[in-house]
Short mmCIF file of N, CA, C and O in Angstrom, two decimals:
data_model
loop_
_atom_site.label_atom_id
_atom_site.label_comp_id
_atom_site.label_asym_id
_atom_site.label_seq_id
_atom_site.Cartn_x
_atom_site.Cartn_y
_atom_site.Cartn_z
N MET A 1 -21.83 -15.45 -95.88
CA MET A 1 -21.26 -14.87 -97.08
C MET A 1 -21.76 -15.66 -98.29
O MET A 1 -21.67 -16.87 -98.32
N GLU A 2 -22.26 -14.95 -99.28
CA GLU A 2 -22.76 -15.61 -100.47
C GLU A 2 -21.65 -15.90 -101.46
O GLU A 2 -20.67 -15.16 -101.55
N GLN A 3 -21.83 -16.99 -102.18
CA GLN A 3 -20.90 -17.42 -103.22
C GLN A 3 -21.68 -17.56 -104.52
O GLN A 3 -22.89 -17.78 -104.51
N THR A 4 -20.96 -17.50 -105.63
CA THR A 4 -21.56 -17.70 -106.94
C THR A 4 -21.09 -19.03 -107.50
O THR A 4 -19.92 -19.37 -107.41
N VAL A 5 -22.03 -19.78 -108.07
CA VAL A 5 -21.74 -21.07 -108.67
C VAL A 5 -22.29 -21.05 -110.09
O VAL A 5 -23.43 -20.64 -110.31
N ASN A 6 -21.48 -21.48 -111.06
CA ASN A 6 -21.93 -21.60 -112.44
C ASN A 6 -22.43 -23.01 -112.69
O ASN A 6 -21.73 -23.98 -112.42
N LEU A 7 -23.65 -23.10 -113.21
CA LEU A 7 -24.23 -24.39 -113.55
C LEU A 7 -24.63 -24.40 -115.01
O LEU A 7 -24.99 -23.35 -115.56
N THR A 8 -24.58 -25.56 -115.62
CA THR A 8 -25.15 -25.69 -116.95
C THR A 8 -26.67 -25.62 -116.79
O THR A 8 -27.20 -25.80 -115.68
N LYS A 9 -27.35 -25.39 -117.88
CA LYS A 9 -28.81 -25.34 -117.80
C LYS A 9 -29.37 -26.69 -117.35
O LYS A 9 -30.32 -26.75 -116.58
N LYS A 10 -28.75 -27.76 -117.80
CA LYS A 10 -29.18 -29.10 -117.41
C LYS A 10 -28.99 -29.31 -115.91
O LYS A 10 -29.86 -29.86 -115.23
N GLU A 11 -27.84 -28.88 -115.37
CA GLU A 11 -27.59 -28.99 -113.93
C GLU A 11 -28.60 -28.17 -113.14
O GLU A 11 -29.14 -28.63 -112.13
N TYR A 12 -28.87 -26.95 -113.61
CA TYR A 12 -29.82 -26.08 -112.92
C TYR A 12 -31.21 -26.71 -112.90
O TYR A 12 -31.88 -26.72 -111.86
N GLU A 13 -31.65 -27.24 -114.04
CA GLU A 13 -32.97 -27.88 -114.11
C GLU A 13 -33.04 -29.05 -113.15
O GLU A 13 -34.04 -29.23 -112.44
N TYR A 14 -32.01 -29.88 -113.11
CA TYR A 14 -32.01 -31.03 -112.20
C TYR A 14 -32.04 -30.56 -110.75
O TYR A 14 -32.81 -31.09 -109.93
N LEU A 15 -31.24 -29.56 -110.44
CA LEU A 15 -31.19 -29.04 -109.08
C LEU A 15 -32.56 -28.56 -108.62
O LEU A 15 -33.04 -28.96 -107.56
N MET A 16 -33.19 -27.72 -109.40
CA MET A 16 -34.43 -27.08 -108.98
C MET A 16 -35.65 -28.00 -109.08
O MET A 16 -36.56 -27.91 -108.26
N HIS A 17 -35.68 -28.88 -110.10
CA HIS A 17 -36.89 -29.67 -110.35
C HIS A 17 -36.84 -31.10 -109.83
O HIS A 17 -37.87 -31.78 -109.81
N PHE A 18 -35.66 -31.56 -109.44
CA PHE A 18 -35.56 -32.92 -108.92
C PHE A 18 -34.94 -32.94 -107.52
O PHE A 18 -35.61 -33.31 -106.56
N LEU A 19 -33.70 -32.51 -107.40
CA LEU A 19 -33.01 -32.61 -106.11
C LEU A 19 -33.69 -31.76 -105.04
O LEU A 19 -33.87 -32.19 -103.91
N LEU A 20 -34.11 -30.55 -105.41
CA LEU A 20 -34.74 -29.64 -104.45
C LEU A 20 -36.25 -29.53 -104.65
O LEU A 20 -36.88 -28.58 -104.17
N LYS A 21 -36.82 -30.50 -105.34
CA LYS A 21 -38.25 -30.45 -105.68
C LYS A 21 -39.12 -30.20 -104.46
O LYS A 21 -40.04 -29.40 -104.49
N GLU A 22 -38.82 -30.88 -103.38
CA GLU A 22 -39.65 -30.76 -102.18
C GLU A 22 -38.97 -29.92 -101.10
O GLU A 22 -39.35 -30.00 -99.93
N ARG A 23 -38.00 -29.12 -101.47
CA ARG A 23 -37.25 -28.31 -100.51
C ARG A 23 -37.38 -26.82 -100.84
O ARG A 23 -36.42 -26.14 -101.16
N GLU A 24 -38.58 -26.32 -100.75
CA GLU A 24 -38.82 -24.90 -101.00
C GLU A 24 -37.98 -24.03 -100.07
O GLU A 24 -37.56 -22.94 -100.45
N ASP A 25 -37.69 -24.54 -98.87
CA ASP A 25 -36.86 -23.78 -97.93
C ASP A 25 -35.48 -23.49 -98.53
O ASP A 25 -34.93 -22.41 -98.32
N LEU A 26 -34.92 -24.43 -99.29
CA LEU A 26 -33.62 -24.21 -99.93
C LEU A 26 -33.77 -23.47 -101.26
O LEU A 26 -32.98 -22.57 -101.56
N ARG A 27 -34.77 -23.84 -102.06
CA ARG A 27 -34.96 -23.17 -103.36
C ARG A 27 -35.16 -21.67 -103.18
O ARG A 27 -34.67 -20.87 -103.98
N SER A 28 -35.85 -21.29 -102.12
CA SER A 28 -36.12 -19.86 -101.91
C SER A 28 -34.87 -19.07 -101.56
O SER A 28 -34.86 -17.84 -101.66
N LYS A 29 -33.80 -19.74 -101.15
CA LYS A 29 -32.56 -19.06 -100.78
C LYS A 29 -31.60 -18.89 -101.96
O LYS A 29 -30.56 -18.27 -101.81
N ILE A 30 -31.96 -19.43 -103.11
CA ILE A 30 -31.07 -19.40 -104.27
C ILE A 30 -31.51 -18.30 -105.22
O ILE A 30 -32.66 -18.26 -105.66
N LYS A 31 -30.58 -17.40 -105.54
CA LYS A 31 -30.82 -16.37 -106.54
C LYS A 31 -30.12 -16.81 -107.82
O LYS A 31 -29.03 -17.36 -107.76
N HIS A 32 -30.74 -16.57 -108.96
CA HIS A 32 -30.10 -17.00 -110.20
C HIS A 32 -30.18 -15.93 -111.27
O HIS A 32 -31.03 -15.05 -111.22
N SER A 33 -29.25 -16.02 -112.22
CA SER A 33 -29.28 -15.16 -113.40
C SER A 33 -28.82 -15.99 -114.59
O SER A 33 -27.93 -16.83 -114.47
N ASN A 34 -29.47 -15.77 -115.71
CA ASN A 34 -29.16 -16.53 -116.92
C ASN A 34 -28.00 -15.89 -117.68
O ASN A 34 -27.92 -14.68 -117.79
N ALA A 35 -27.13 -16.75 -118.18
CA ALA A 35 -26.09 -16.33 -119.10
C ALA A 35 -26.36 -17.08 -120.41
O ALA A 35 -27.30 -17.86 -120.49
N THR A 36 -25.54 -16.87 -121.40
CA THR A 36 -25.78 -17.49 -122.69
C THR A 36 -25.85 -19.00 -122.61
O THR A 36 -26.78 -19.60 -123.10
N ASP A 37 -24.86 -19.62 -122.00
CA ASP A 37 -24.82 -21.08 -121.98
C ASP A 37 -24.78 -21.65 -120.56
O ASP A 37 -24.52 -22.83 -120.38
N SER A 38 -25.04 -20.81 -119.56
CA SER A 38 -25.02 -21.30 -118.19
C SER A 38 -25.95 -20.44 -117.33
O SER A 38 -26.50 -19.45 -117.79
N ILE A 39 -26.08 -20.86 -116.10
CA ILE A 39 -26.88 -20.12 -115.14
C ILE A 39 -26.03 -19.91 -113.91
O ILE A 39 -25.43 -20.86 -113.38
N LYS A 40 -25.93 -18.66 -113.47
CA LYS A 40 -25.18 -18.34 -112.26
C LYS A 40 -26.15 -18.28 -111.11
O LYS A 40 -27.18 -17.63 -111.20
N ILE A 41 -25.80 -18.98 -110.04
CA ILE A 41 -26.64 -18.91 -108.86
C ILE A 41 -25.81 -18.38 -107.69
O ILE A 41 -24.60 -18.60 -107.63
N CYS A 42 -26.45 -17.67 -106.80
CA CYS A 42 -25.82 -17.16 -105.58
C CYS A 42 -26.52 -17.78 -104.39
O CYS A 42 -27.75 -17.84 -104.35
N LEU A 43 -25.72 -18.26 -103.45
CA LEU A 43 -26.27 -18.89 -102.27
C LEU A 43 -25.28 -18.82 -101.13
O LEU A 43 -24.09 -18.62 -101.36
N ASP A 44 -25.79 -18.99 -99.93
CA ASP A 44 -24.90 -18.94 -98.77
C ASP A 44 -24.29 -20.32 -98.51
O ASP A 44 -24.70 -21.32 -99.10
N GLU A 45 -23.31 -20.36 -97.63
CA GLU A 45 -22.58 -21.60 -97.35
C GLU A 45 -23.46 -22.68 -96.74
O GLU A 45 -23.29 -23.86 -97.02
N ASP A 46 -24.41 -22.29 -95.90
CA ASP A 46 -25.30 -23.27 -95.28
C ASP A 46 -26.18 -23.96 -96.32
O ASP A 46 -26.39 -25.18 -96.28
N THR A 47 -26.69 -23.19 -97.28
CA THR A 47 -27.51 -23.76 -98.34
C THR A 47 -26.66 -24.68 -99.22
O THR A 47 -27.10 -25.77 -99.59
N ALA A 48 -25.44 -24.25 -99.53
CA ALA A 48 -24.53 -25.09 -100.32
C ALA A 48 -24.26 -26.41 -99.60
O ALA A 48 -24.24 -27.47 -100.22
N PHE A 49 -24.06 -26.34 -98.29
CA PHE A 49 -23.82 -27.55 -97.50
C PHE A 49 -25.01 -28.50 -97.61
O PHE A 49 -24.85 -29.70 -97.80
N GLU A 50 -26.21 -27.97 -97.47
CA GLU A 50 -27.43 -28.79 -97.56
C GLU A 50 -27.53 -29.45 -98.93
O GLU A 50 -27.89 -30.62 -99.03
N ILE A 51 -27.22 -28.71 -99.99
CA ILE A 51 -27.27 -29.27 -101.35
C ILE A 51 -26.24 -30.38 -101.49
O ILE A 51 -26.53 -31.44 -102.05
N ARG A 52 -25.04 -30.17 -100.98
CA ARG A 52 -24.00 -31.22 -101.03
C ARG A 52 -24.46 -32.47 -100.30
O ARG A 52 -24.26 -33.59 -100.78
N GLU A 53 -25.09 -32.30 -99.15
CA GLU A 53 -25.58 -33.45 -98.38
C GLU A 53 -26.65 -34.21 -99.16
O GLU A 53 -26.62 -35.44 -99.22
N LEU A 54 -27.60 -33.49 -99.76
CA LEU A 54 -28.65 -34.14 -100.55
C LEU A 54 -28.05 -34.87 -101.75
O LEU A 54 -28.43 -36.00 -102.06
N ALA A 55 -27.10 -34.22 -102.43
CA ALA A 55 -26.46 -34.84 -103.60
C ALA A 55 -25.67 -36.08 -103.18
O ALA A 55 -25.69 -37.10 -103.88
N SER A 56 -24.99 -36.02 -102.05
CA SER A 56 -24.22 -37.16 -101.56
C SER A 56 -25.13 -38.34 -101.24
O SER A 56 -24.78 -39.49 -101.52
N ASP A 57 -26.28 -38.07 -100.65
CA ASP A 57 -27.22 -39.14 -100.34
C ASP A 57 -27.80 -39.77 -101.61
O ASP A 57 -28.03 -40.97 -101.67
N GLU A 58 -28.02 -38.95 -102.63
CA GLU A 58 -28.67 -39.40 -103.86
C GLU A 58 -27.71 -40.07 -104.84
O GLU A 58 -28.10 -40.98 -105.57
N VAL A 59 -26.46 -39.65 -104.87
CA VAL A 59 -25.53 -40.10 -105.92
C VAL A 59 -25.33 -41.62 -105.89
O VAL A 59 -25.14 -42.23 -106.94
N VAL A 60 -25.39 -42.23 -104.74
CA VAL A 60 -25.16 -43.68 -104.65
C VAL A 60 -26.21 -44.48 -105.43
O VAL A 60 -25.98 -45.64 -105.76
N LEU A 61 -27.33 -43.87 -105.75
CA LEU A 61 -28.39 -44.54 -106.49
C LEU A 61 -28.23 -44.43 -108.00
O LEU A 61 -29.04 -44.98 -108.74
N HIS A 62 -27.18 -43.74 -108.45
CA HIS A 62 -27.06 -43.43 -109.88
C HIS A 62 -25.75 -43.91 -110.48
O HIS A 62 -25.00 -43.13 -111.08
N PHE A 63 -25.49 -45.20 -110.34
CA PHE A 63 -24.35 -45.86 -110.97
C PHE A 63 -24.88 -47.03 -111.79
O PHE A 63 -25.87 -47.65 -111.41
N ASP A 64 -24.21 -47.33 -112.89
CA ASP A 64 -24.64 -48.45 -113.72
C ASP A 64 -24.03 -49.76 -113.22
O ASP A 64 -23.37 -49.80 -112.18
N GLU A 65 -24.24 -50.84 -113.98
CA GLU A 65 -23.77 -52.16 -113.57
C GLU A 65 -22.25 -52.27 -113.52
O GLU A 65 -21.70 -53.15 -112.88
N ASN A 66 -21.54 -51.35 -114.17
CA ASN A 66 -20.08 -51.31 -114.14
C ASN A 66 -19.55 -50.33 -113.10
O ASN A 66 -18.37 -49.98 -113.11
N TYR A 67 -20.43 -49.87 -112.23
CA TYR A 67 -20.08 -48.91 -111.18
C TYR A 67 -19.58 -47.58 -111.74
O TYR A 67 -18.80 -46.89 -111.11
N GLU A 68 -20.07 -47.24 -112.92
CA GLU A 68 -19.80 -45.94 -113.53
C GLU A 68 -21.01 -45.04 -113.28
O GLU A 68 -22.15 -45.51 -113.34
N PRO A 69 -20.79 -43.76 -113.02
CA PRO A 69 -21.94 -42.87 -112.81
C PRO A 69 -22.78 -42.75 -114.07
O PRO A 69 -22.24 -42.65 -115.18
N THR A 70 -24.08 -42.75 -113.89
CA THR A 70 -25.00 -42.46 -115.00
C THR A 70 -24.94 -40.95 -115.25
O THR A 70 -24.24 -40.21 -114.53
N GLU A 71 -25.70 -40.47 -116.21
CA GLU A 71 -25.73 -39.02 -116.48
C GLU A 71 -26.17 -38.25 -115.22
O GLU A 71 -25.57 -37.24 -114.86
N THR A 72 -27.17 -38.75 -114.54
CA THR A 72 -27.61 -38.13 -113.30
C THR A 72 -26.53 -38.22 -112.23
O THR A 72 -26.30 -37.27 -111.47
N GLY A 73 -25.84 -39.34 -112.18
CA GLY A 73 -24.73 -39.51 -111.24
C GLY A 73 -23.65 -38.47 -111.45
O GLY A 73 -23.11 -37.92 -110.48
N TRP A 74 -23.33 -38.17 -112.72
CA TRP A 74 -22.32 -37.15 -113.02
C TRP A 74 -22.78 -35.78 -112.54
O TRP A 74 -22.01 -35.01 -111.97
N ILE A 75 -24.05 -35.47 -112.77
CA ILE A 75 -24.58 -34.18 -112.32
C ILE A 75 -24.46 -34.06 -110.81
O ILE A 75 -24.00 -33.04 -110.28
N LEU A 76 -24.83 -35.12 -110.11
CA LEU A 76 -24.76 -35.10 -108.65
C LEU A 76 -23.32 -34.98 -108.16
O LEU A 76 -23.04 -34.25 -107.20
N GLU A 77 -22.40 -35.67 -108.82
CA GLU A 77 -20.98 -35.54 -108.45
C GLU A 77 -20.49 -34.11 -108.67
O GLU A 77 -19.72 -33.59 -107.87
N HIS A 78 -20.95 -33.48 -109.76
CA HIS A 78 -20.58 -32.08 -110.00
C HIS A 78 -21.13 -31.17 -108.91
O HIS A 78 -20.46 -30.23 -108.49
N PHE A 79 -22.35 -31.45 -108.44
CA PHE A 79 -22.91 -30.65 -107.35
C PHE A 79 -22.05 -30.75 -106.10
O PHE A 79 -21.80 -29.75 -105.42
N ILE A 80 -21.59 -31.96 -105.79
CA ILE A 80 -20.77 -32.15 -104.59
C ILE A 80 -19.50 -31.30 -104.70
O ILE A 80 -19.08 -30.68 -103.73
N ASP A 81 -18.92 -31.24 -105.89
CA ASP A 81 -17.72 -30.42 -106.11
C ASP A 81 -18.04 -28.93 -106.17
O ASP A 81 -17.37 -28.13 -105.52
N LYS A 82 -19.04 -28.56 -106.94
CA LYS A 82 -19.33 -27.14 -107.16
C LYS A 82 -19.85 -26.42 -105.92
O LYS A 82 -19.66 -25.22 -105.78
N PHE A 83 -20.51 -27.15 -105.05
CA PHE A 83 -21.08 -26.52 -103.87
C PHE A 83 -20.18 -26.64 -102.64
O PHE A 83 -20.61 -26.41 -101.52
N TYR A 84 -18.93 -26.98 -102.86
CA TYR A 84 -17.94 -26.96 -101.79
C TYR A 84 -17.22 -25.62 -101.86
O TYR A 84 -16.59 -25.30 -102.86
N PHE A 85 -17.35 -24.83 -100.82
CA PHE A 85 -16.71 -23.53 -100.78
C PHE A 85 -15.50 -23.60 -99.87
O PHE A 85 -15.64 -23.78 -98.66
N ASN A 86 -14.34 -23.44 -100.44
CA ASN A 86 -13.10 -23.46 -99.68
C ASN A 86 -13.00 -22.16 -98.89
O ASN A 86 -13.18 -21.08 -99.43
N GLU A 87 -12.69 -22.25 -97.65
CA GLU A 87 -12.67 -21.08 -96.78
C GLU A 87 -11.26 -20.50 -96.70
O GLU A 87 -10.59 -20.57 -95.68
N GLU A 88 -10.83 -19.88 -97.76
CA GLU A 88 -9.49 -19.25 -97.78
C GLU A 88 -9.62 -17.76 -97.67
O GLU A 88 -10.55 -17.16 -98.00
#
């Protein structure tokens, strides 16, 4: 079952050009449409799970000396939240 996720343009750019840069298998499964200030993407639960796993692995590398997330860290934390589909 496909779900829709709203991303900021910055989040979308990071997702497609950095996190999934070498994962054409996942990028090809994502459909997107532009809105005025965001981008809506549609993807299945398995793809969302893979993105959460990649973001979880990467986020630990993006904290500053005070253990606060950097800008990239915040984006990755948002991915972990946004790509969690509650099965209700």
